[in-house]
CSV table of N, CA and C and ligand atoms in Angstrom, one decimal:
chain,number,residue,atom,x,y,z
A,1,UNK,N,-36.8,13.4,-5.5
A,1,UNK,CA,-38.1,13.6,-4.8
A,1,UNK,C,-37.9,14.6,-3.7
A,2,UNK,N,-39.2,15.4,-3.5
A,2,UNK,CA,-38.7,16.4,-2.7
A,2,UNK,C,-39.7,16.4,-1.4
A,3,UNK,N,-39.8,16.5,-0.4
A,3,UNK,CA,-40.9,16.6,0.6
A,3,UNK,C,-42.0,18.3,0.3
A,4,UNK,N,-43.2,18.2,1.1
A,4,UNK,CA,-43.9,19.5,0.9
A,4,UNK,C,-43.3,20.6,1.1
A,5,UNK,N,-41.9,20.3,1.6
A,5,UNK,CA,-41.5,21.5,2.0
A,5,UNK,C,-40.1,22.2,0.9
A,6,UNK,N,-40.2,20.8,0.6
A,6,UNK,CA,-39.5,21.6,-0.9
A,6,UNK,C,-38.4,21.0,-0.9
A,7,UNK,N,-37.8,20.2,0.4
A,7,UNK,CA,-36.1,19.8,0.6
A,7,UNK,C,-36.3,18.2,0.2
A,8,UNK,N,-35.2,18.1,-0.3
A,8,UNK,CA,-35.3,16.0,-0.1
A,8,UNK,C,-35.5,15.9,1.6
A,9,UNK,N,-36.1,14.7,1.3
A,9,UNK,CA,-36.2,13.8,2.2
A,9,UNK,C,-35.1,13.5,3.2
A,10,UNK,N,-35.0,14.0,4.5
A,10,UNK,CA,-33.4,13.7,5.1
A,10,UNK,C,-32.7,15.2,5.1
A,11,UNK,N,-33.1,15.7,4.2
A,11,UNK,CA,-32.3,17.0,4.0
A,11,UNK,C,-31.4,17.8,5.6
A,12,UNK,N,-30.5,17.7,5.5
A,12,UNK,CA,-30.3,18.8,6.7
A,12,UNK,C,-30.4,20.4,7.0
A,13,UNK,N,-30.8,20.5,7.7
A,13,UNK,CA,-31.3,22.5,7.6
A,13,UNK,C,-30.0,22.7,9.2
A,14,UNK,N,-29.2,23.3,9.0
A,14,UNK,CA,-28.4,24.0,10.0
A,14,UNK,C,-29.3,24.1,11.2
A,15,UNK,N,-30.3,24.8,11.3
A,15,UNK,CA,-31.2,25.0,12.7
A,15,UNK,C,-31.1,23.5,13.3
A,16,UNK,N,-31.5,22.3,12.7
A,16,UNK,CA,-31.3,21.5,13.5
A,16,UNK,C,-30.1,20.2,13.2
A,17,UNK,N,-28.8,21.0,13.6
A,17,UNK,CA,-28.0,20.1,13.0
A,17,UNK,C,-26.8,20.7,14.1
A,18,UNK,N,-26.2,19.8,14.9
A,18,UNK,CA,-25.1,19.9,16.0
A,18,UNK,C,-24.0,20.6,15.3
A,19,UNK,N,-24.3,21.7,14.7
A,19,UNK,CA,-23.3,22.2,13.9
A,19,UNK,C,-21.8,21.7,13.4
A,20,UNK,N,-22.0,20.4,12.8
A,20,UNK,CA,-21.0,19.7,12.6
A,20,UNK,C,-19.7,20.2,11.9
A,21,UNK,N,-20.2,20.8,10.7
A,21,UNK,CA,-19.2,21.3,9.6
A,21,UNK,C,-18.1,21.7,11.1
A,22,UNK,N,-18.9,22.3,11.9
A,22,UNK,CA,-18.0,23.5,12.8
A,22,UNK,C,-16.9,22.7,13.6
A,23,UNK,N,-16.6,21.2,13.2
A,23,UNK,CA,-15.7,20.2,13.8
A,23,UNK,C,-14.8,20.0,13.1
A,24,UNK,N,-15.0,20.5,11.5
A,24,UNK,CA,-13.5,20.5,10.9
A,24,UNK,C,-12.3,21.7,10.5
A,25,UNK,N,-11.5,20.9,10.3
A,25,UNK,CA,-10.5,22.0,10.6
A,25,UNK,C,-10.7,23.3,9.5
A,26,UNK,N,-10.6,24.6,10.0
A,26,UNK,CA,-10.7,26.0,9.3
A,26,UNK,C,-9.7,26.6,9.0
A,27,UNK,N,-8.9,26.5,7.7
A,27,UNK,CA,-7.6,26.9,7.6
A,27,UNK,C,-7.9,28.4,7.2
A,28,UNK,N,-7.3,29.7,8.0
A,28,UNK,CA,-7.5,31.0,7.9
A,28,UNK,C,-7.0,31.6,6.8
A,29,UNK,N,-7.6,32.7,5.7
A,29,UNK,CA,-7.2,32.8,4.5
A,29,UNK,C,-6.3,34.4,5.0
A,30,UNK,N,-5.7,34.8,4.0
A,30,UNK,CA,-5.3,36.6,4.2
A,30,UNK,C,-6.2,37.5,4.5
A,31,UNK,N,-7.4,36.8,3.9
A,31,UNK,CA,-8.9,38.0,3.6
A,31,UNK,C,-9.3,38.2,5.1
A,32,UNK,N,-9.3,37.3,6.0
A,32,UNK,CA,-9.6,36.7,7.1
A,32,UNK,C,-9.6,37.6,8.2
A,33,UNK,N,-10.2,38.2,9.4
A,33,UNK,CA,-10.0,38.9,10.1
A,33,UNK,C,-9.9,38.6,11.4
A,34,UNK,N,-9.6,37.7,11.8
A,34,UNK,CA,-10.6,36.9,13.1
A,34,UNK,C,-9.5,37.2,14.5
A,35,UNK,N,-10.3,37.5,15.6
A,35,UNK,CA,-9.5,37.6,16.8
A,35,UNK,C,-8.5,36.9,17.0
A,36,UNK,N,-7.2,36.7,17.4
A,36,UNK,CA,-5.8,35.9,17.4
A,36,UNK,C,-6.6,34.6,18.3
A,37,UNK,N,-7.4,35.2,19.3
A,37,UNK,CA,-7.2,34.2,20.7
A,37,UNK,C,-8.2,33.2,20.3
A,38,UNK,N,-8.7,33.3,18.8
A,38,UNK,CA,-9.5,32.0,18.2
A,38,UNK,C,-9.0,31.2,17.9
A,39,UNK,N,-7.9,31.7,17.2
A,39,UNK,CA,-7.0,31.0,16.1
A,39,UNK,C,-5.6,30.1,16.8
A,40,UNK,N,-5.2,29.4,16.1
A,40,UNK,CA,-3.5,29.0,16.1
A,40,UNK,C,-2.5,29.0,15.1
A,41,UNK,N,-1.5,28.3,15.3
A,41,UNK,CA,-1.0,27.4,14.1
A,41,UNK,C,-0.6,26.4,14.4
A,42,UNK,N,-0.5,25.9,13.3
A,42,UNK,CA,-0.4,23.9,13.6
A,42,UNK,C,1.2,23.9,13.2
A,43,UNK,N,2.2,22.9,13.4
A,43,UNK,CA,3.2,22.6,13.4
A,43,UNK,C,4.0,23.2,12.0
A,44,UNK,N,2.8,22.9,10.6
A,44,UNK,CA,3.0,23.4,9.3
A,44,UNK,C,3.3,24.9,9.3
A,45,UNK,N,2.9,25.6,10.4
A,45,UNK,CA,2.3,26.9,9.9
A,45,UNK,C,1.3,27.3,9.2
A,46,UNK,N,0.2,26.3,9.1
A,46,UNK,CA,-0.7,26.4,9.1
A,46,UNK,C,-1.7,27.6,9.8
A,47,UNK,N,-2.4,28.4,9.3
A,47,UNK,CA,-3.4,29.3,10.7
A,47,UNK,C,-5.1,29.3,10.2
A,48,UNK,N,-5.1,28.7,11.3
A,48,UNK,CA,-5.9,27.5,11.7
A,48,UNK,C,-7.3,28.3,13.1
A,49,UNK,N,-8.6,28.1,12.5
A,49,UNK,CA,-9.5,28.2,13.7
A,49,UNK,C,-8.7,27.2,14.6
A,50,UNK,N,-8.8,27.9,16.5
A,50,UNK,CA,-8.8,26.9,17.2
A,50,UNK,C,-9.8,26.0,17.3
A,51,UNK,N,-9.6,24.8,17.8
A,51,UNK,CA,-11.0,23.8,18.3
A,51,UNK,C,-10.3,23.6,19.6
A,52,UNK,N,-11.8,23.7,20.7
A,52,UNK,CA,-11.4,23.0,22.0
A,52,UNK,C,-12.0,21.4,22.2
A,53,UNK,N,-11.7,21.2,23.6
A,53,UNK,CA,-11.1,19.7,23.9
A,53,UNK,C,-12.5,19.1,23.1
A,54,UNK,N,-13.6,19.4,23.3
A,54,UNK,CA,-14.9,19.0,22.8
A,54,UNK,C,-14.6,18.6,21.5
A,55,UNK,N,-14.1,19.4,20.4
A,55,UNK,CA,-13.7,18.9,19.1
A,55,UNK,C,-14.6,20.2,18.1
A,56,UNK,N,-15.0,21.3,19.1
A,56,UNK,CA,-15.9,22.2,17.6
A,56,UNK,C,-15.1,23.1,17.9
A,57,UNK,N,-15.0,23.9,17.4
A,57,UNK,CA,-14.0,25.5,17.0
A,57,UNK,C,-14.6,26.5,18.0
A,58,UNK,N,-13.5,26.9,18.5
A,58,UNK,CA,-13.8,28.1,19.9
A,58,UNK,C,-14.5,29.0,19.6
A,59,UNK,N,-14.9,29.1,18.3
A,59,UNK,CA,-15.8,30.5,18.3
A,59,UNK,C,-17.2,29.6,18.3
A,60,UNK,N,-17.8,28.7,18.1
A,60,UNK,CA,-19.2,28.3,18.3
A,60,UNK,C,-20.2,28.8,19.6
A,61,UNK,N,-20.9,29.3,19.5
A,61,UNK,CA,-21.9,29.4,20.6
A,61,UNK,C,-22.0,28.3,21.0
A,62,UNK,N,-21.6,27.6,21.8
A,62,UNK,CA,-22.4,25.9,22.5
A,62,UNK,C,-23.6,26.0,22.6
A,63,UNK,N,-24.0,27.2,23.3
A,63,UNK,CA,-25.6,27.4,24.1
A,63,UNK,C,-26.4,27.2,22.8
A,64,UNK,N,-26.2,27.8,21.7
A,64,UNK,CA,-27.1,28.1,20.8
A,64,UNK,C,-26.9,27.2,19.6
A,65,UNK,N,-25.5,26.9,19.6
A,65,UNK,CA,-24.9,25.7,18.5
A,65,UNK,C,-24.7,26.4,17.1
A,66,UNK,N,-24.1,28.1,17.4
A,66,UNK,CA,-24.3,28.5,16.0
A,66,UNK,C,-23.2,29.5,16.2
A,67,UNK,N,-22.8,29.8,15.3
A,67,UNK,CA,-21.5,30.7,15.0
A,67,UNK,C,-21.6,32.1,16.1
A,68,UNK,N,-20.4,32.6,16.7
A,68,UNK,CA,-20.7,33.1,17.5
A,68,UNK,C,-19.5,34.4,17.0
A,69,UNK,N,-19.3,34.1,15.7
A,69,UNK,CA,-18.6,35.4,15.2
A,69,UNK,C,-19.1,35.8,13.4
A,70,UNK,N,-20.7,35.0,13.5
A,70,UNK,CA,-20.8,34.9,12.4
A,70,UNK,C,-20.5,35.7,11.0
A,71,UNK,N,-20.7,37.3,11.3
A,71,UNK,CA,-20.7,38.3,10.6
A,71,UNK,C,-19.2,38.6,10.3
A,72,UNK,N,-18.5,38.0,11.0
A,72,UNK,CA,-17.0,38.1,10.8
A,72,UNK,C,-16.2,36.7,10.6
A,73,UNK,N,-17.0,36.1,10.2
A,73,UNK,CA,-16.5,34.4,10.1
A,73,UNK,C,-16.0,34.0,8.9
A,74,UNK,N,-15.2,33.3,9.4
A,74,UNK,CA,-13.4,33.1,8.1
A,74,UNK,C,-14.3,32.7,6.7
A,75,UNK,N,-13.9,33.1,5.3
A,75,UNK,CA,-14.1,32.9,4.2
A,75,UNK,C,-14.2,31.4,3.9
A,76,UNK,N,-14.1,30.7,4.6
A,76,UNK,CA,-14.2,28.9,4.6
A,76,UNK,C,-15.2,28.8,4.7
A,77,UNK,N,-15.9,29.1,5.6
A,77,UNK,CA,-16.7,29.5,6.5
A,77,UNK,C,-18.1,29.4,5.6
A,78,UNK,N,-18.0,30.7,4.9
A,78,UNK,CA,-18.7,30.9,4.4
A,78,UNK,C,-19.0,30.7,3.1
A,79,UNK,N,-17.9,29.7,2.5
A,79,UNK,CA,-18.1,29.0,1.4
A,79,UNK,C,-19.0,27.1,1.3
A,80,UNK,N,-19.2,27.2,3.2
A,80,UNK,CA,-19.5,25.9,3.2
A,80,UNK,C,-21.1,25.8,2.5
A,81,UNK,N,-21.8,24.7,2.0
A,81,UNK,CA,-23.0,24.8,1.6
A,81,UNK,C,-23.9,24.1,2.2
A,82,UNK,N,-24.8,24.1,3.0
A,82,UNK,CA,-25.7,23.2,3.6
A,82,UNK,C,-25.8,22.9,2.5
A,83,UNK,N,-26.3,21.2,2.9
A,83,UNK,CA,-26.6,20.0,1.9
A,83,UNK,C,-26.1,19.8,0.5
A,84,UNK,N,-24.9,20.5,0.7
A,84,UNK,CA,-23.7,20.0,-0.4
A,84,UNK,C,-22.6,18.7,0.3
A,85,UNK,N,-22.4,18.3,-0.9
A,85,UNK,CA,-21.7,17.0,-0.5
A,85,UNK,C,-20.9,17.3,1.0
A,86,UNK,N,-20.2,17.7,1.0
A,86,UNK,CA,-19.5,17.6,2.0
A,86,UNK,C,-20.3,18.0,3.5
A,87,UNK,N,-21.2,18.8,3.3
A,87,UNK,CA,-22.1,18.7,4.4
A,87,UNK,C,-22.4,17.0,4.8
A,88,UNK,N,-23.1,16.7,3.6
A,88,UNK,CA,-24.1,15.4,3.7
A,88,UNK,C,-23.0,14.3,4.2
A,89,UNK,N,-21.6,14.7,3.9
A,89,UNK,CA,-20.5,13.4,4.0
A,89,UNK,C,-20.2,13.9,5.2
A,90,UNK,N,-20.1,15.1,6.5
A,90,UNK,CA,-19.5,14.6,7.7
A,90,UNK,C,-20.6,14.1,8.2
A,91,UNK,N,-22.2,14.7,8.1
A,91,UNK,CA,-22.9,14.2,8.8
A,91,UNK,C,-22.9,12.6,8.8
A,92,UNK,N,-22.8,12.2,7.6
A,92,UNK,CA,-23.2,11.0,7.8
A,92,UNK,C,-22.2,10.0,8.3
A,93,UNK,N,-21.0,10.8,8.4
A,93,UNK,CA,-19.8,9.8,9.5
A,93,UNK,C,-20.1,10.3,11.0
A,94,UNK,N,-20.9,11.9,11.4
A,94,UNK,CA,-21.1,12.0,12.3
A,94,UNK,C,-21.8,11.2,13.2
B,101,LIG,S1,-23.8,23.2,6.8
B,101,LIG,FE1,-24.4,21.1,7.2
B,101,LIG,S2,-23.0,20.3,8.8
B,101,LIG,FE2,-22.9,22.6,8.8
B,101,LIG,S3,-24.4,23.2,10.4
B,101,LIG,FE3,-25.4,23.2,8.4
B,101,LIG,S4,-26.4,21.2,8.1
B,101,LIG,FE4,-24.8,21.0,9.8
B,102,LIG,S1,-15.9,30.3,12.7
B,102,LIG,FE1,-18.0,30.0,13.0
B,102,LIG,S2,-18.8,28.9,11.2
B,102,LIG,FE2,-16.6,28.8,11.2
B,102,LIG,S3,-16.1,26.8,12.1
B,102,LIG,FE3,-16.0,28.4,13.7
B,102,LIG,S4,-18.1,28.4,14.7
B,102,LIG,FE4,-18.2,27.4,12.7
C-alpha cells in the first residue's frame, strides 16, 4: 500500500532522517578519493571513513545532517539505497 504521495506508509526520505546510514562503518574502496584527514585505518588495515566521538563519520555536515563531501563521497556511499533493507534495518535499531 502506498500513501498519496506515492511512498509506503513509514517510508523514510533522507531529508528527514538523522542521517543514520552515516553511523556505520565506510570501508574506503581504490576508486575512492577522499581527503586523508577523514579517513583511518582500523587495526586490520582496514581504510575506513573516520567517525567522531558522537558516532557519525567526520565528513557529515552536523548543522545540516547531510554529507558534507557529497560530490566526492566514497562508492559505499553511494551505493546505499534509501528504503532498502538495510536502510529500513538501522533505522529501526536506531
Ligand atoms: S539512506 Fe536511509 S538511513 Fe541513510 S539518510 Fe537516507 S533514510 Fe536515513
Ligand atoms: S562520506 Fe558522506 S555519505 Fe558517506 S558516511 Fe560520511 S557523511 Fe555519510
Amino acid at each position: 500500500m502506498t500513501s498519496p504521495t506515492g511512498r509506503a506508509p513509514g517510508a523514510a526520505r533522507c531529508s528527514a532522517c538523522e542521517a543514520v546510514c552515516c553511523r556505520l562503518m565506510v570501508v574506503l574502496q581504490p576508486e575512492d578519493h577522499i581527503p586523508e584527514h577523514l579517513t583511518t585505518y582500523l587495526p586490520s588495515g582496514l581504510h575506513v571513513m573516520k567517525r567522531g566521538e558522537d558516532g557519525w563519520c567526520v565528513a557529515l555536515n552536523g548543522a545540516r545532517m547531510n554529507c558534507g563531501i557529497y560530490e566526492t563521497r566514497p562508492s559505499v556511499c553511494r551505493r546505499f539505497v534509501m528504503n532498502g533493507p538495510y536502510c529500513k534495518a538501522i533505522r529501526a535499531e536506531y
